[in-house]
Every structure is written in structure tokens, then in C-alpha cells.
PDB file of C-alpha atoms and ligand atoms in Angstrom:
ATOM      1  CA  UNK A   1       0.000   0.000   0.000  1.00  0.00           C
ATOM      2  CA  UNK A   2       1.713   3.182  -1.102  1.00  0.00           C
ATOM      3  CA  UNK A   3      -0.209   5.632   1.107  1.00  0.00           C
ATOM      4  CA  UNK A   4       2.098   7.609   3.431  1.00  0.00           C
ATOM      5  CA  UNK A   5       2.623   7.131   7.170  1.00  0.00           C
ATOM      6  CA  UNK A   6       1.663  10.255   9.166  1.00  0.00           C
ATOM      7  CA  UNK A   7       3.877  11.463  12.012  1.00  0.00           C
ATOM      8  CA  UNK A   8       2.970  14.222  14.369  1.00  0.00           C
ATOM      9  CA  UNK A   9       4.987  16.214  16.904  1.00  0.00           C
ATOM     10  CA  UNK A  10       4.743  19.570  18.653  1.00  0.00           C
ATOM     11  CA  UNK A  11       7.691  20.771  16.566  1.00  0.00           C
ATOM     12  CA  UNK A  12      10.928  19.391  15.176  1.00  0.00           C
ATOM     13  CA  UNK A  13      11.888  16.962  17.975  1.00  0.00           C
ATOM     14  CA  UNK A  14       9.768  14.205  16.413  1.00  0.00           C
ATOM     15  CA  UNK A  15      12.260  14.154  13.554  1.00  0.00           C
ATOM     16  CA  UNK A  16      14.307  11.818  15.802  1.00  0.00           C
ATOM     17  CA  UNK A  17      11.393   9.369  15.457  1.00  0.00           C
ATOM     18  CA  UNK A  18      11.061   9.995  11.703  1.00  0.00           C
ATOM     19  CA  UNK A  19      14.762   9.224  11.378  1.00  0.00           C
ATOM     20  CA  UNK A  20      14.293   5.815  13.033  1.00  0.00           C
ATOM     21  CA  UNK A  21      11.174   5.125  10.936  1.00  0.00           C
ATOM     22  CA  UNK A  22      12.935   5.933   7.678  1.00  0.00           C
ATOM     23  CA  UNK A  23      15.796   3.626   8.637  1.00  0.00           C
ATOM     24  CA  UNK A  24      13.430   0.791   9.579  1.00  0.00           C
ATOM     25  CA  UNK A  25      11.015   1.279   6.660  1.00  0.00           C
ATOM     26  CA  UNK A  26      13.020   2.576   3.665  1.00  0.00           C
ATOM     27  CA  UNK A  27      10.248   1.775   1.166  1.00  0.00           C
ATOM     28  CA  UNK A  28       7.613   3.889   2.892  1.00  0.00           C
ATOM     29  CA  UNK A  29       6.700   7.533   2.317  1.00  0.00           C
ATOM     30  CA  UNK A  30       5.956   9.904   5.185  1.00  0.00           C
ATOM     31  CA  UNK A  31       4.030  13.081   5.970  1.00  0.00           C
ATOM     32  CA  UNK A  32       5.512  14.797   9.030  1.00  0.00           C
ATOM     33  CA  UNK A  33       3.514  17.486  10.830  1.00  0.00           C
ATOM     34  CA  UNK A  34       5.241  19.790  13.348  1.00  0.00           C
ATOM     35  CA  UNK A  35       2.954  22.153  15.239  1.00  0.00           C
ATOM     36  CA  UNK A  36       5.695  24.794  15.440  1.00  0.00           C
ATOM     37  CA  UNK A  37       3.211  27.646  16.040  1.00  0.00           C
ATOM     38  CA  UNK A  38       2.101  26.102  19.354  1.00  0.00           C
ATOM     39  CA  UNK A  39       5.302  24.487  20.667  1.00  0.00           C
ATOM     40  CA  UNK A  40       5.998  23.654  23.485  1.00  0.00           C
ATOM     41  CA  UNK A  41       3.334  21.150  24.472  1.00  0.00           C
ATOM     42  CA  UNK A  42       5.292  20.036  27.552  1.00  0.00           C
ATOM     43  CA  UNK A  43       4.125  22.946  29.702  1.00  0.00           C
ATOM     44  CA  UNK A  44       0.463  22.946  28.576  1.00  0.00           C
ATOM     45  CA  UNK A  45      -2.584  21.287  30.132  1.00  0.00           C
ATOM     46  CA  UNK A  46      -3.808  17.847  29.104  1.00  0.00           C
ATOM     47  CA  UNK A  47      -7.018  19.322  27.641  1.00  0.00           C
ATOM     48  CA  UNK A  48      -5.100  21.726  25.402  1.00  0.00           C
ATOM     49  CA  UNK A  49      -2.605  19.098  24.257  1.00  0.00           C
ATOM     50  CA  UNK A  50      -5.466  16.676  23.442  1.00  0.00           C
ATOM     51  CA  UNK A  51      -7.290  19.326  21.398  1.00  0.00           C
ATOM     52  CA  UNK A  52      -4.128  20.170  19.458  1.00  0.00           C
ATOM     53  CA  UNK A  53      -3.341  16.497  18.882  1.00  0.00           C
ATOM     54  CA  UNK A  54      -6.806  15.726  17.471  1.00  0.00           C
ATOM     55  CA  UNK A  55      -6.508  18.735  15.136  1.00  0.00           C
ATOM     56  CA  UNK A  56      -3.120  17.495  13.931  1.00  0.00           C
ATOM     57  CA  UNK A  57      -4.523  13.986  13.404  1.00  0.00           C
ATOM     58  CA  UNK A  58      -7.397  15.463  11.356  1.00  0.00           C
ATOM     59  CA  UNK A  59      -4.953  17.331   9.100  1.00  0.00           C
ATOM     60  CA  UNK A  60      -2.922  14.157   8.508  1.00  0.00           C
ATOM     61  CA  UNK A  61      -5.936  11.918   7.933  1.00  0.00           C
ATOM     62  CA  UNK A  62      -7.104  14.255   5.137  1.00  0.00           C
ATOM     63  CA  UNK A  63      -3.698  13.630   3.492  1.00  0.00           C
ATOM     64  CA  UNK A  64      -4.648   9.965   3.077  1.00  0.00           C
ATOM     65  CA  UNK A  65      -2.258   8.408   5.619  1.00  0.00           C
ATOM     66  CA  UNK A  66      -2.495   4.678   6.358  1.00  0.00           C
ATOM     67  CA  UNK A  67      -1.146   4.855   9.943  1.00  0.00           C
ATOM     68  CA  UNK A  68      -0.441   7.664  12.402  1.00  0.00           C
ATOM     69  CA  UNK A  69       2.531   7.887  14.765  1.00  0.00           C
ATOM     70  CA  UNK A  70       2.294  10.361  17.648  1.00  0.00           C
ATOM     71  CA  UNK A  71       6.009  11.090  17.974  1.00  0.00           C
ATOM     72  CA  UNK A  72       5.528  13.642  20.759  1.00  0.00           C
ATOM     73  CA  UNK A  73       5.814  12.069  24.222  1.00  0.00           C
ATOM     74  CA  UNK A  74       3.601  14.727  25.822  1.00  0.00           C
ATOM     75  CA  UNK A  75       0.866  14.235  23.207  1.00  0.00           C
ATOM     76  CA  UNK A  76       1.195  10.429  23.488  1.00  0.00           C
ATOM     77  CA  UNK A  77       0.891  10.707  27.275  1.00  0.00           C
ATOM     78  CA  UNK A  78      -2.208  12.905  27.216  1.00  0.00           C
ATOM     79  CA  UNK A  79      -3.975  12.337  23.919  1.00  0.00           C
ATOM     80  CA  UNK A  80      -3.481   8.765  22.627  1.00  0.00           C
ATOM     81  CA  UNK A  81      -7.040   7.574  23.477  1.00  0.00           C
ATOM     82  CA  UNK A  82      -8.628  10.775  22.068  1.00  0.00           C
ATOM     83  CA  UNK A  83      -6.671  10.477  18.812  1.00  0.00           C
ATOM     84  CA  UNK A  84      -7.424   6.738  18.560  1.00  0.00           C
ATOM     85  CA  UNK A  85     -11.135   7.473  18.986  1.00  0.00           C
ATOM     86  CA  UNK A  86     -10.996  10.130  16.308  1.00  0.00           C
ATOM     87  CA  UNK A  87      -8.725   8.650  13.638  1.00  0.00           C
ATOM     88  CA  UNK A  88      -9.866   6.028  11.159  1.00  0.00           C
ATOM     89  CA  UNK A  89      -6.346   4.570  10.875  1.00  0.00           C
ATOM     90  CA  UNK A  90      -4.156   2.715  13.412  1.00  0.00           C
ATOM     91  CA  UNK A  91      -2.503   5.153  15.853  1.00  0.00           C
ATOM     92  CA  UNK A  92       0.788   4.405  17.650  1.00  0.00           C
ATOM     93  CA  UNK A  93       2.208   6.555  20.470  1.00  0.00           C
ATOM     94  CA  UNK A  94       5.769   6.465  21.821  1.00  0.00           C
ATOM     95  CA  UNK A  95       5.092   5.721  25.502  1.00  0.00           C
ATOM     96  CA  UNK A  96       4.335   1.980  25.293  1.00  0.00           C
ATOM     97  CA  UNK A  97       7.292   1.161  23.010  1.00  0.00           C
ATOM     98  CA  UNK A  98       9.577   3.207  25.308  1.00  0.00           C
ATOM     99  CA  UNK A  99       8.244   1.459  28.419  1.00  0.00           C
ATOM    100  CA  UNK A 100       8.813  -1.981  26.862  1.00  0.00           C
ATOM    101  CA  UNK A 101      12.381  -1.094  25.896  1.00  0.00           C
ATOM    102  CA  UNK A 102      13.040   0.228  29.414  1.00  0.00           C
ATOM    103  CA  UNK A 103      11.750  -2.897  31.156  1.00  0.00           C
ATOM    104  CA  UNK A 104      13.868  -5.070  28.851  1.00  0.00           C
ATOM    105  CA  UNK A 105      16.986  -2.993  29.604  1.00  0.00           C
ATOM    106  CA  UNK A 106      16.457  -2.614  33.366  1.00  0.00           C
ATOM    107  CA  UNK A 107      16.491  -6.305  34.368  1.00  0.00           C
ATOM    108  CA  UNK A 108      14.110  -5.595  37.318  1.00  0.00           C
ATOM    109  CA  UNK A 109      16.288  -2.712  38.557  1.00  0.00           C
ATOM    110  CA  UNK A 110      14.873   0.794  39.104  1.00  0.00           C
ATOM    111  CA  UNK A 111      13.955   2.803  36.004  1.00  0.00           C
ATOM    112  CA  UNK A 112      14.420   6.579  35.795  1.00  0.00           C
ATOM    113  CA  UNK A 113      12.322   8.610  33.358  1.00  0.00           C
ATOM    114  CA  UNK A 114      13.224  12.116  32.194  1.00  0.00           C
ATOM    115  CA  UNK A 115      10.611  14.018  30.218  1.00  0.00           C
ATOM    116  CA  UNK A 116       8.681  17.277  29.952  1.00  0.00           C
ATOM    117  CA  UNK A 117       6.685  18.581  32.882  1.00  0.00           C
ATOM    118  CA  UNK A 118       3.413  17.409  31.258  1.00  0.00           C
ATOM    119  CA  UNK A 119       4.614  13.863  30.586  1.00  0.00           C
ATOM    120  CA  UNK A 120       5.922  13.492  34.150  1.00  0.00           C
ATOM    121  CA  UNK A 121       2.771  14.996  35.680  1.00  0.00           C
ATOM    122  CA  UNK A 122       0.493  12.660  33.697  1.00  0.00           C
ATOM    123  CA  UNK A 123       2.537   9.631  34.905  1.00  0.00           C
ATOM    124  CA  UNK A 124       2.026   7.755  31.624  1.00  0.00           C
ATOM    125  CA  UNK A 125       5.511   6.164  31.578  1.00  0.00           C
ATOM    126  CA  UNK A 126       5.222   4.971  35.176  1.00  0.00           C
ATOM    127  CA  UNK A 127       1.809   3.405  34.424  1.00  0.00           C
ATOM    128  CA  UNK A 128       3.005   1.773  31.204  1.00  0.00           C
ATOM    129  CA  UNK A 129       6.123   0.360  32.926  1.00  0.00           C
ATOM    130  CA  UNK A 130       4.120  -0.980  35.899  1.00  0.00           C
ATOM    131  CA  UNK A 131       1.622  -2.652  33.563  1.00  0.00           C
ATOM    132  CA  UNK A 132       4.498  -4.723  32.179  1.00  0.00           C
ATOM    133  CA  UNK A 133       6.520  -5.093  35.415  1.00  0.00           C
ATOM    134  CA  UNK A 134       4.351  -4.237  38.475  1.00  0.00           C
ATOM    135  CA  UNK A 135       7.160  -4.500  41.054  1.00  0.00           C
ATOM    136  CA  UNK A 136       9.641  -2.257  39.322  1.00  0.00           C
ATOM    137  CA  UNK A 137      10.573   1.065  40.944  1.00  0.00           C
ATOM    138  CA  UNK A 138      10.107   4.125  38.717  1.00  0.00           C
ATOM    139  CA  UNK A 139      11.526   7.576  39.458  1.00  0.00           C
ATOM    140  CA  UNK A 140      10.731  10.581  37.287  1.00  0.00           C
ATOM    141  CA  UNK A 141      12.311  13.954  36.679  1.00  0.00           C
ATOM    142  CA  UNK A 142      10.996  16.774  34.473  1.00  0.00           C
ATOM    143  CA  UNK A 143      13.824  18.372  32.463  1.00  0.00           C
ATOM    144  CA  UNK A 144      12.208  21.331  30.667  1.00  0.00           C
ATOM    145  CA  UNK A 145      15.472  23.189  29.974  1.00  0.00           C
ATOM    146  CA  UNK A 146      16.731  20.294  27.843  1.00  0.00           C
ATOM    147  CA  UNK A 147      14.203  21.295  25.146  1.00  0.00           C
ATOM    148  CA  UNK A 148      15.630  24.781  24.379  1.00  0.00           C
ATOM    149  CA  UNK A 149      19.194  23.481  24.858  1.00  0.00           C
ATOM    150  CA  UNK A 150      18.600  20.894  22.123  1.00  0.00           C
ATOM    151  CA  UNK A 151      17.005  23.460  19.820  1.00  0.00           C
ATOM    152  CA  UNK A 152      19.869  25.912  20.326  1.00  0.00           C
ATOM    153  CA  UNK A 153      22.387  23.184  19.552  1.00  0.00           C
ATOM    154  CA  UNK A 154      23.882  23.516  23.072  1.00  0.00           C
ATOM    155  CA  UNK A 155      24.488  19.798  23.329  1.00  0.00           C
ATOM    156  CA  UNK A 156      27.887  20.075  25.076  1.00  0.00           C
ATOM    157  CA  UNK A 157      29.956  22.611  27.010  1.00  0.00           C
ATOM    158  CA  UNK A 158      29.526  24.383  30.349  1.00  0.00           C
ATOM    159  CA  UNK A 159      25.840  25.284  30.062  1.00  0.00           C
ATOM    160  CA  UNK A 160      24.743  21.813  28.970  1.00  0.00           C
ATOM    161  CA  UNK A 161      26.899  20.218  31.691  1.00  0.00           C
ATOM    162  CA  UNK A 162      25.472  22.439  34.430  1.00  0.00           C
ATOM    163  CA  UNK A 163      21.852  21.793  33.379  1.00  0.00           C
ATOM    164  CA  UNK A 164      22.464  18.042  33.060  1.00  0.00           C
ATOM    165  CA  UNK A 165      24.042  17.906  36.544  1.00  0.00           C
ATOM    166  CA  UNK A 166      21.158  19.922  37.998  1.00  0.00           C
ATOM    167  CA  UNK A 167      18.529  17.490  36.696  1.00  0.00           C
ATOM    168  CA  UNK A 168      20.346  14.174  36.773  1.00  0.00           C
ATOM    169  CA  UNK A 169      22.333  14.234  40.043  1.00  0.00           C
ATOM    170  CA  UNK A 170      19.218  13.650  42.246  1.00  0.00           C
ATOM    171  CA  UNK A 171      18.048  10.843  39.933  1.00  0.00           C
ATOM    172  CA  UNK A 172      21.353   8.994  40.216  1.00  0.00           C
ATOM    173  CA  UNK A 173      20.820   8.676  43.979  1.00  0.00           C
ATOM    174  CA  UNK A 174      18.106   6.077  43.332  1.00  0.00           C
ATOM    175  CA  UNK A 175      20.701   4.044  41.372  1.00  0.00           C
ATOM    176  CA  UNK A 176      18.599   3.341  38.259  1.00  0.00           C
ATOM    177  CA  UNK A 177      19.578   0.530  35.887  1.00  0.00           C
ATOM    178  CA  UNK A 178      18.021   2.344  32.984  1.00  0.00           C
ATOM    179  CA  UNK A 179      17.208   5.954  32.042  1.00  0.00           C
ATOM    180  CA  UNK A 180      14.339   6.605  29.631  1.00  0.00           C
ATOM    181  CA  UNK A 181      14.744   9.639  27.363  1.00  0.00           C
ATOM    182  CA  UNK A 182      11.009  10.391  27.444  1.00  0.00           C
ATOM    183  CA  UNK A 183      11.029  13.433  25.173  1.00  0.00           C
ATOM    184  CA  UNK A 184      11.663  13.787  21.462  1.00  0.00           C
ATOM    185  CA  UNK A 185      14.434  16.348  22.050  1.00  0.00           C
ATOM    186  CA  UNK A 186      16.565  14.324  24.441  1.00  0.00           C
ATOM    187  CA  UNK A 187      18.262  11.904  22.000  1.00  0.00           C
ATOM    188  CA  UNK A 188      20.384  14.796  20.663  1.00  0.00           C
ATOM    189  CA  UNK A 189      21.634  15.333  24.247  1.00  0.00           C
ATOM    190  CA  UNK A 190      22.526  11.649  24.706  1.00  0.00           C
ATOM    191  CA  UNK A 191      26.267  12.408  24.907  1.00  0.00           C
ATOM    192  CA  UNK A 192      26.036  14.891  27.782  1.00  0.00           C
ATOM    193  CA  UNK A 193      23.395  12.769  29.573  1.00  0.00           C
ATOM    194  CA  UNK A 194      25.572   9.646  29.369  1.00  0.00           C
ATOM    195  CA  UNK A 195      28.630  11.587  30.559  1.00  0.00           C
ATOM    196  CA  UNK A 196      26.710  12.989  33.543  1.00  0.00           C
ATOM    197  CA  UNK A 197      25.094   9.763  34.770  1.00  0.00           C
ATOM    198  CA  UNK A 198      28.233   7.671  34.251  1.00  0.00           C
ATOM    199  CA  UNK A 199      28.534   4.053  33.208  1.00  0.00           C
ATOM    200  CA  UNK A 200      26.244   1.154  34.103  1.00  0.00           C
ATOM    201  CA  UNK A 201      22.936   2.899  33.328  1.00  0.00           C
ATOM    202  CA  UNK A 202      21.351   1.945  29.985  1.00  0.00           C
ATOM    203  CA  UNK A 203      19.893   4.850  27.990  1.00  0.00           C
ATOM    204  CA  UNK A 204      16.617   4.076  26.253  1.00  0.00           C
ATOM    205  CA  UNK A 205      14.781   6.214  23.734  1.00  0.00           C
ATOM    206  CA  UNK A 206      11.541   5.117  22.179  1.00  0.00           C
ATOM    207  CA  UNK A 207      12.319   5.986  18.550  1.00  0.00           C
ATOM    208  CA  UNK A 208      13.672   2.575  17.536  1.00  0.00           C
ATOM    209  CA  UNK A 209      11.118   0.493  19.430  1.00  0.00           C
ATOM    210  CA  UNK A 210       8.345   2.672  18.006  1.00  0.00           C
ATOM    211  CA  UNK A 211       9.672   2.084  14.484  1.00  0.00           C
ATOM    212  CA  UNK A 212       9.646  -1.684  15.121  1.00  0.00           C
ATOM    213  CA  UNK A 213       6.069  -1.497  16.408  1.00  0.00           C
ATOM    214  CA  UNK A 214       5.019   0.458  13.305  1.00  0.00           C
ATOM    215  CA  UNK A 215       6.600  -2.174  11.067  1.00  0.00           C
ATOM    216  CA  UNK A 216       4.851  -5.013  12.926  1.00  0.00           C
ATOM    217  CA  UNK A 217       1.484  -3.224  12.745  1.00  0.00           C
ATOM    218  CA  UNK A 218       1.827  -2.548   9.001  1.00  0.00           C
ATOM    219  CA  UNK A 219       2.864  -6.159   8.363  1.00  0.00           C
ATOM    220  CA  UNK A 220       0.004  -7.614  10.416  1.00  0.00           C
ATOM    221  CA  UNK A 221      -2.522  -5.462   8.566  1.00  0.00           C
ATOM    222  CA  UNK A 222      -0.977  -6.049   5.183  1.00  0.00           C
ATOM    223  CA  UNK A 223      -0.251  -2.336   4.781  1.00  0.00           C
ATOM    224  CA  UNK A 224       3.476  -2.423   3.939  1.00  0.00           C
ATOM    225  CA  UNK A 225       4.437  -0.711   0.702  1.00  0.00           C
ATOM    226  CA  UNK A 226       5.618  -3.288  -1.783  1.00  0.00           C
ATOM    227  CA  UNK A 227       6.796  -0.630  -4.262  1.00  0.00           C
ATOM    228  CA  UNK A 228       9.749   1.726  -4.561  1.00  0.00           C
ATOM    229  CA  UNK A 229      11.129   4.028  -1.856  1.00  0.00           C
ATOM    230  CA  UNK A 230       8.978   7.040  -1.093  1.00  0.00           C
ATOM    231  CA  UNK A 231       9.784  10.592   0.048  1.00  0.00           C
ATOM    232  CA  UNK A 232       8.849  12.810   2.971  1.00  0.00           C
ATOM    233  CA  UNK A 233       6.556  15.834   2.972  1.00  0.00           C
ATOM    234  CA  UNK A 234       6.804  18.242   5.903  1.00  0.00           C
ATOM    235  CA  UNK A 235       3.895  20.317   7.217  1.00  0.00           C
ATOM    236  CA  UNK A 236       4.508  23.009   9.822  1.00  0.00           C
ATOM    237  CA  UNK A 237       2.174  25.530  11.431  1.00  0.00           C
ATOM    238  CA  UNK A 238       4.769  28.342  11.537  1.00  0.00           C
ATOM    239  CA  UNK A 239       8.376  29.360  10.867  1.00  0.00           C
ATOM    240  CA  UNK A 240       9.300  26.956   8.071  1.00  0.00           C
ATOM    241  CA  UNK A 241      12.798  28.449   7.814  1.00  0.00           C
ATOM    242  CA  UNK A 242      13.571  27.715  11.481  1.00  0.00           C
ATOM    243  CA  UNK A 243      12.181  24.181  11.047  1.00  0.00           C
ATOM    244  CA  UNK A 244      14.538  23.590   8.107  1.00  0.00           C
ATOM    245  CA  UNK A 245      17.537  25.040   9.975  1.00  0.00           C
ATOM    246  CA  UNK A 246      17.052  23.504  13.441  1.00  0.00           C
ATOM    247  CA  UNK A 247      15.371  20.328  12.202  1.00  0.00           C
ATOM    248  CA  UNK A 248      18.551  18.995  10.581  1.00  0.00           C
ATOM    249  CA  UNK A 249      20.076  18.383  14.035  1.00  0.00           C
ATOM    250  CA  UNK A 250      17.178  16.096  14.928  1.00  0.00           C
ATOM    251  CA  UNK A 251      16.841  14.389  11.550  1.00  0.00           C
ATOM    252  CA  UNK A 252      20.590  13.978  11.031  1.00  0.00           C
ATOM    253  CA  UNK A 253      20.386  15.247   7.452  1.00  0.00           C
ATOM    254  CA  UNK A 254      19.324  18.385   5.644  1.00  0.00           C
ATOM    255  CA  UNK A 255      15.674  19.175   4.900  1.00  0.00           C
ATOM    256  CA  UNK A 256      14.753  20.434   1.444  1.00  0.00           C
ATOM    257  CA  UNK A 257      12.946  23.783   1.809  1.00  0.00           C
ATOM    258  CA  UNK A 258      10.697  22.859  -1.128  1.00  0.00           C
ATOM    259  CA  UNK A 259       9.291  19.876   0.795  1.00  0.00           C
ATOM    260  CA  UNK A 260       8.000  22.058   3.678  1.00  0.00           C
ATOM    261  CA  UNK A 261       4.450  23.441   3.572  1.00  0.00           C
ATOM    262  CA  UNK A 262       2.732  25.779   6.054  1.00  0.00           C
ATOM    263  CA  UNK A 263      -0.690  24.575   7.281  1.00  0.00           C
ATOM    264  CA  UNK A 264      -3.301  25.987   9.625  1.00  0.00           C
ATOM    265  CA  UNK A 265      -4.717  23.582  12.221  1.00  0.00           C
ATOM    266  CA  UNK A 266      -8.245  23.943  13.569  1.00  0.00           C
TER     267      UNK A 266
HETATM  268  N1  DGL B 301       7.754  16.946  21.669  1.00  0.00           N
HETATM  269  C1  DGL B 301       7.709  17.156  23.101  1.00  0.00           C
HETATM  270  C2  DGL B 301       7.770  15.805  23.811  1.00  0.00           C
HETATM  271  O1  DGL B 301       8.290  14.829  23.299  1.00  0.00           O
HETATM  272  C3  DGL B 301       8.831  18.049  23.583  1.00  0.00           C
HETATM  273  C4  DGL B 301       8.705  19.500  23.175  1.00  0.00           C
HETATM  274  C5  DGL B 301       7.460  20.173  23.728  1.00  0.00           C
HETATM  275  O2  DGL B 301       7.382  20.432  24.938  1.00  0.00           O
HETATM  276  O3  DGL B 301       6.571  20.421  22.919  1.00  0.00           O
HETATM  277  O4  DGL B 301       7.290  15.685  24.915  1.00  0.00           O
END
């Protein structure tokens, strides 16, 4: 089936998930929607994030997608059921795949989750982890300053080190076996996070496990594209030039300005 896969994020961070999807599914085409006009989602209420997420899903469904990935952790945490109720296609969020990967990596040891304020407050990772492994200890830490650091490209140096120490030092006291990067922006800060927490703690991000889950779902439903490799279309709600410039850090390659369209969500 050569219809595209839709991916939605509050901005450009979800490009880390698109990157994993493109690697896992090279024959598929993608429509990526970044709600850059309303970023960040991580500090907004659950009601607002759910409303935005349903609007984004509506815009992608009208583009004829065959499956929708909610790449944003905050939107997955708050809005997965609302989007699943609304959309006529399978919808996959990043929390469950991330929780599964964490439980596999932690070997019953404590799991630490770092995320936005909204994702931590909603407790979605802790619930998802405890559904799989009820006895496992979960500690959580919101790390809101990691989002602008990643967008400014401040992924190393004094500022990044100070912020990482500020957030991660208290977490290390609970001696986690695994640290979940529960936000789309955090994979680009992996280096400084790993350096700060030291060795012996596995770092898990949900991008790869989500890509595997998408592949399994497409296969089970006979929706994989049997034809040639497809491309990616980008939709943003504001500031296409910033998306192209900053987005490359998250995607790991340049974004063609001609493939980016401005849309209005309502
Ligand atoms: N995409 C968001 C997430 O993964 C991070 C940025 C934001 O706060 O909107 O939670």
C-alpha cells in the first residue's frame, strides 16, 4: 500500500522518530507534521494538548495516511485515546514502546524517566512500565530546559553540563539501571546525559522500538508498501525556515525547503 505514514509532533523533535522510521522502513513515504506555532506542548494542560493532537490527526488523515505515529511524548501521554477514537487509521504513540524497551533494559532494577513537565505529571511512563513489570521502581524527573538546549544546539559545554548535573544528580541517587529519554528532544543530548550519569545505566529512547512497532502493525494489517522508496513531505504551522535550519540536528540530514508546507490547524 503506497499511502504515506503520518507522524505528528509539537515541533521538530519528532524528527528523531522519523529518522528511526525511515531507517526501519526505507520503502515507505511519510508526511511529518510539526505544530511549530504552538510548541511547546510540555508545559500545557492535558485538555489543550489533546485538542491540538486531534486537530493534527485530522490534518494528517485528510492527506490519506495509512497509519499515524504520535512522535511527541507529551501528546502520546495525554492524547493517545482521544486520537485513537478520532482517527480512522491505526494510531501508535511512543510511551508503550519506550516502556517496553526500558523494562527489557532494566532487568528488574529501578527505572528513571526524564521528560517534559506534562509527561511526568500525567505519569504515563510509570503506568506503562508498571503494567508490564508491576514491582519495578520508577523515578521521574521533568527536564524542561533540555528542550531549548537541544534546539539551540547547546548539546555540550559548560551550560549543557550544568543543566544536566542539575537534573540528573538527584536521579542517580536512586541508582537506576536504565534511564528513559522520554522526550523527542533528548536523544540529541545523549552524549552529555551519558557523561553525567556515568557508566552502568542503559539509555533508552523510544524511537527505535516505536519504528519496530510500526513495522509489525503494518505487516500484520498487510499495509506495507511493496513498491519503490517514497519521500517525505513536511507540514509546519509556523516558521518553516527555522524548522529547516534547526530540524537537521534532529533528523541527522538536511531538509529540502521545497518539501516544507505551512498549514493551519483547527
Ligand atoms: N515533543 C515534546 C515531547 O516529546 C517536547 C517539546 C514540547 O514540549 O513540545 O514531549
